[in-house]
CSV table of C-alpha atoms in Angstrom, one decimal:
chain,number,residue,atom,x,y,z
A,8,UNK,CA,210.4,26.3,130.8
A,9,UNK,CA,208.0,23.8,132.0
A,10,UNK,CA,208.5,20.1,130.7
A,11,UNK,CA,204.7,19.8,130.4
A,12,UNK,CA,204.6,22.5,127.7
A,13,UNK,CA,206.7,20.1,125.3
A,14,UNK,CA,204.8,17.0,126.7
A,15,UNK,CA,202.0,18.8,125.1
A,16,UNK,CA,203.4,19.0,121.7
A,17,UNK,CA,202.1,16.5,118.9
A,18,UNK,CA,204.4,14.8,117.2
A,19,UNK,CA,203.8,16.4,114.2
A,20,UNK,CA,204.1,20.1,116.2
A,21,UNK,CA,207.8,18.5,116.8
A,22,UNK,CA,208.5,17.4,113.2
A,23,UNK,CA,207.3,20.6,111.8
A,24,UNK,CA,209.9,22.6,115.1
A,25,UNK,CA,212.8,20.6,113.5
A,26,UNK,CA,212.5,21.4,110.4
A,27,UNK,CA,212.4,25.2,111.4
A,28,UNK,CA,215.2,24.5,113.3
A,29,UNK,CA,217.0,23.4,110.3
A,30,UNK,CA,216.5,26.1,109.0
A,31,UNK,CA,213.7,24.8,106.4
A,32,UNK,CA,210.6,27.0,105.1
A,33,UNK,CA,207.2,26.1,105.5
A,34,UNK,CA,207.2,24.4,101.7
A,35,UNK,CA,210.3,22.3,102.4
A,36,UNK,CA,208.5,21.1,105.8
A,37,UNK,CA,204.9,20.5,104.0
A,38,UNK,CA,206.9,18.4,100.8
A,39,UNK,CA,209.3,16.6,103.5
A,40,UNK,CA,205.4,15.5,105.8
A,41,UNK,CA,204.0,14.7,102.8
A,42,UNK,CA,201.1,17.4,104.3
A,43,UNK,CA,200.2,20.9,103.1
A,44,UNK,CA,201.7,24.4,103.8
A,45,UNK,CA,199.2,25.9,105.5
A,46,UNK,CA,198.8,23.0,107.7
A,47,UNK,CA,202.5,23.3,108.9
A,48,UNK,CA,202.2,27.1,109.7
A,49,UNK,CA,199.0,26.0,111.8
A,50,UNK,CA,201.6,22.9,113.8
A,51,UNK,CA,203.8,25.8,113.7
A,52,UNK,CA,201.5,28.4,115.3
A,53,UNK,CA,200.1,26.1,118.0
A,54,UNK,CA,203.3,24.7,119.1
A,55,UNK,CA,204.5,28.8,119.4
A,56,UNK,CA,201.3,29.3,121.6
A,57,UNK,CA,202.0,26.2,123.8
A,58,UNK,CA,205.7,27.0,124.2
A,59,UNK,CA,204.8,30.6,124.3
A,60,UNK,CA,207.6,31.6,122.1
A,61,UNK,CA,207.7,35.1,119.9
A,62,UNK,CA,208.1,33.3,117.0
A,63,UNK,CA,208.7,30.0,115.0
A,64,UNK,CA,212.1,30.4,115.2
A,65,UNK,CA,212.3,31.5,118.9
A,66,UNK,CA,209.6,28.5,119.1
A,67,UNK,CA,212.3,25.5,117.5
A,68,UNK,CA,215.4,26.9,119.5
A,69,UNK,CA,213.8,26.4,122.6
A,70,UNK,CA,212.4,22.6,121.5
A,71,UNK,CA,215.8,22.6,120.1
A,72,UNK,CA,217.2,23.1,123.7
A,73,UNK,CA,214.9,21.0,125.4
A,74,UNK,CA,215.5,18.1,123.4
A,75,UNK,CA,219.4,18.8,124.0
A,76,UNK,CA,218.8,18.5,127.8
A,77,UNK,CA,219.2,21.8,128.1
A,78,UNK,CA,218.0,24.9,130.3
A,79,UNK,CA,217.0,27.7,127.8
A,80,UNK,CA,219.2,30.4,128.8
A,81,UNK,CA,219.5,34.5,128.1
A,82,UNK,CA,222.5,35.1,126.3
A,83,UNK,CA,225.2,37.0,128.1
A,84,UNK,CA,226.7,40.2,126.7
A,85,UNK,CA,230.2,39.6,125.5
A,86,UNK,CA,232.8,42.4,123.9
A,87,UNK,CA,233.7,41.0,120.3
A,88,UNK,CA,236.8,41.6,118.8
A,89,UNK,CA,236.9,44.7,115.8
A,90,UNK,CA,237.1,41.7,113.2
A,91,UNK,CA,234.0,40.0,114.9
A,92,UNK,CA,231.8,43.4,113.8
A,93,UNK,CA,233.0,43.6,110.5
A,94,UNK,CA,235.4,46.1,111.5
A,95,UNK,CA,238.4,44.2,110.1
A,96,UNK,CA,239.6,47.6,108.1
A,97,UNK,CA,240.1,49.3,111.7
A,98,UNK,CA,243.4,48.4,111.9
A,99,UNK,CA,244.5,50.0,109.4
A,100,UNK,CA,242.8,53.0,109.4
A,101,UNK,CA,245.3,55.7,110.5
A,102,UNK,CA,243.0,57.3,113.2
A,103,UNK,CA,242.0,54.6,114.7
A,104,UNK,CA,245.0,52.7,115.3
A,105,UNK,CA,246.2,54.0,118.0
A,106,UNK,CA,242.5,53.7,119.9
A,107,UNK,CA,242.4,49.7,119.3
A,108,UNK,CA,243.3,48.5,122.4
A,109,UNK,CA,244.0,44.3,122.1
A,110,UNK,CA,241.3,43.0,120.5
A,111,UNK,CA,238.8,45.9,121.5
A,112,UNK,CA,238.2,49.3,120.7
A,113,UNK,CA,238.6,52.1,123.4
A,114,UNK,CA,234.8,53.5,124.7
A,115,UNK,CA,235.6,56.8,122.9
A,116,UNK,CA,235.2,55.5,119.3
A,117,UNK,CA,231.7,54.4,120.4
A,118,UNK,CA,230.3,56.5,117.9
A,119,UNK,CA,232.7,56.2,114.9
A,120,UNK,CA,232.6,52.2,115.6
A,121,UNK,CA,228.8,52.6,114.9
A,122,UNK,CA,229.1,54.8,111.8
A,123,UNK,CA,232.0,52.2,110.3
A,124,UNK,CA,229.3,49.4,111.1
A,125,UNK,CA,226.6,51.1,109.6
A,126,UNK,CA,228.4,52.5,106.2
A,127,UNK,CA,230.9,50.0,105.9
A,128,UNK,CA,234.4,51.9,104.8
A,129,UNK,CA,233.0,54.8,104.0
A,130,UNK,CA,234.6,58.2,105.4
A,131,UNK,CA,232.0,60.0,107.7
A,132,UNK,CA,230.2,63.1,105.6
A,133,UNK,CA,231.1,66.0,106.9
A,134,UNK,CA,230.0,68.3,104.0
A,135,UNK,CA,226.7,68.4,101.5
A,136,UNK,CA,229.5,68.5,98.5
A,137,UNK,CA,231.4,65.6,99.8
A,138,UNK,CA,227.9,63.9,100.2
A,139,UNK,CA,226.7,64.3,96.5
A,140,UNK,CA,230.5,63.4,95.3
A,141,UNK,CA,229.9,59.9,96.9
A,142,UNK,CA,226.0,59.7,95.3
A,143,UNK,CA,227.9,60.9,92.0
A,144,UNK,CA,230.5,57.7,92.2
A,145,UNK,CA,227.6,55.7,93.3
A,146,UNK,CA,226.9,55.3,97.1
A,147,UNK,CA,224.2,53.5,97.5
A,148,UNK,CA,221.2,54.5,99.4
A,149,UNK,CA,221.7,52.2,102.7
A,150,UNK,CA,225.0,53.8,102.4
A,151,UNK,CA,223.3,57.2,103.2
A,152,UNK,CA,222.3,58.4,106.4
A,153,UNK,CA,218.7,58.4,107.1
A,154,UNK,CA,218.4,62.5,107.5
A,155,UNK,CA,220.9,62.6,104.4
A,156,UNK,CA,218.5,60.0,102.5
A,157,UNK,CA,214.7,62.5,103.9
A,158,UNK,CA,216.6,65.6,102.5
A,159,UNK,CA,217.3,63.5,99.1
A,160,UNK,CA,214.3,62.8,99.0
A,161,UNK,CA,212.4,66.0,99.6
A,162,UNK,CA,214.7,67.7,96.6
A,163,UNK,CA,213.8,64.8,94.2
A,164,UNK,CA,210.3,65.2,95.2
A,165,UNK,CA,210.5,69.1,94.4
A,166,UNK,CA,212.2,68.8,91.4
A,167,UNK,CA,210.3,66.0,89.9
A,168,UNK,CA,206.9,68.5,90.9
A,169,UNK,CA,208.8,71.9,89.4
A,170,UNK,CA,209.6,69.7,86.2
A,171,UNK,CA,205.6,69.1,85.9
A,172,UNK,CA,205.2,72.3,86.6
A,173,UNK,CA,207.0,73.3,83.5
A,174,UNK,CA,205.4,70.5,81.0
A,175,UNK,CA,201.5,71.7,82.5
A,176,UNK,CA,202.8,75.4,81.7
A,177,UNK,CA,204.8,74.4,78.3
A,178,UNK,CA,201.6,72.6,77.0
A,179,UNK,CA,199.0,74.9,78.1
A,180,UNK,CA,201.6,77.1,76.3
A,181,UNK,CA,201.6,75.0,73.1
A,182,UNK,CA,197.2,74.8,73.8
A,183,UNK,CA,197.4,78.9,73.6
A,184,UNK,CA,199.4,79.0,70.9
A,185,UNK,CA,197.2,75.9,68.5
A,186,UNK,CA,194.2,78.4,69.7
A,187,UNK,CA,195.4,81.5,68.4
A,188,UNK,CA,197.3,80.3,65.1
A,189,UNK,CA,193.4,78.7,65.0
A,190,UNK,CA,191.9,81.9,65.4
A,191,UNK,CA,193.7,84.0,63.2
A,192,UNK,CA,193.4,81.6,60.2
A,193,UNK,CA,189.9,81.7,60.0
């Protein structure tokens, strides 16, 4: 990053990139400056463009860095341990003990790893029953897998229009009905 970039920023550009650092909103910054909201998300937005950041955030960690002496640099892919992913239960989880090698897991779990991140220490659905038993005892939806969740909601949507379907028909029943007990006791 070129030092002239942050030589551009205004002091108040810098206040307003600390604040986001510390993980302020824009109302904490505004109250803190004794300045409005809107005006910080403008210092905000023009010291993104000069840095050219993605974001604010993006924006104060590399001020953040700069003021800290340091290069910005790409973070490095690193393996985590199990507990590290919130896979802390994979230890004891009879299948997968024997595939937890140290403090990783071998490449063949790949996919089961991902499935354990995603829905926590729920088993993987193999079955539509087993999938409405864990709805029943009250899965929630993120719990759900996305074609699991679509197919959920295409039989609520049909159900919910075949249960108008039969009030429309049960009242146009009832109209028929009021017409003809109308028309007969006249």
């Amino acid at each position: 990053m070129d030092d002239a970039a942050f030589a551009s920023l205004t002091p108040r550009e810098r206040d307003c990139l600390r604040g986001v650092r510390a993980l302020k909103g824009s109302g904490e910054i505004a109250r803190e400056l004794g300045i409005a909201t809107g005006t910080v998300d403008a210092y905000l937005g023009t010291a993104k463009v000069k840095l050219g950041a993605r974001d604010r955030k993006h924006a104060a960690m590399l001020f953040a860095e700069h003021e800290a002496g340091l290069a910005p640099q790409k973070p490095t892919p690193q393996n985590l341990a199990y507990e590290n992913l919130g896979l802390a239960a994979a230890s004891r989880h009879p299948s997968w003990s024997s595939a937890i090698e140290g403090d990783r897991l071998s490449p063949n779990l790949q996919d089961v790893v991902l499935g354990q991140r995603r829905f926590g220490d729920f088993p993987v659905r193999t079955t539509w029953s087993g999938t409405f038993r864990e709805i029943l005892e009250g899965a929630r939806p993120s719990d759900l897998s996305t074609t699991t969740r679509g197919v959920l909601i295409l039989a609520a949507t049909v159900i919910i229009g075949f249960a108008f379907f039969v009030v429309s028909a049960g009242v146009g029943a009832l109209y028929g009905l009021a017409t003809l007990l109308r028309s007969l006791s006249h």
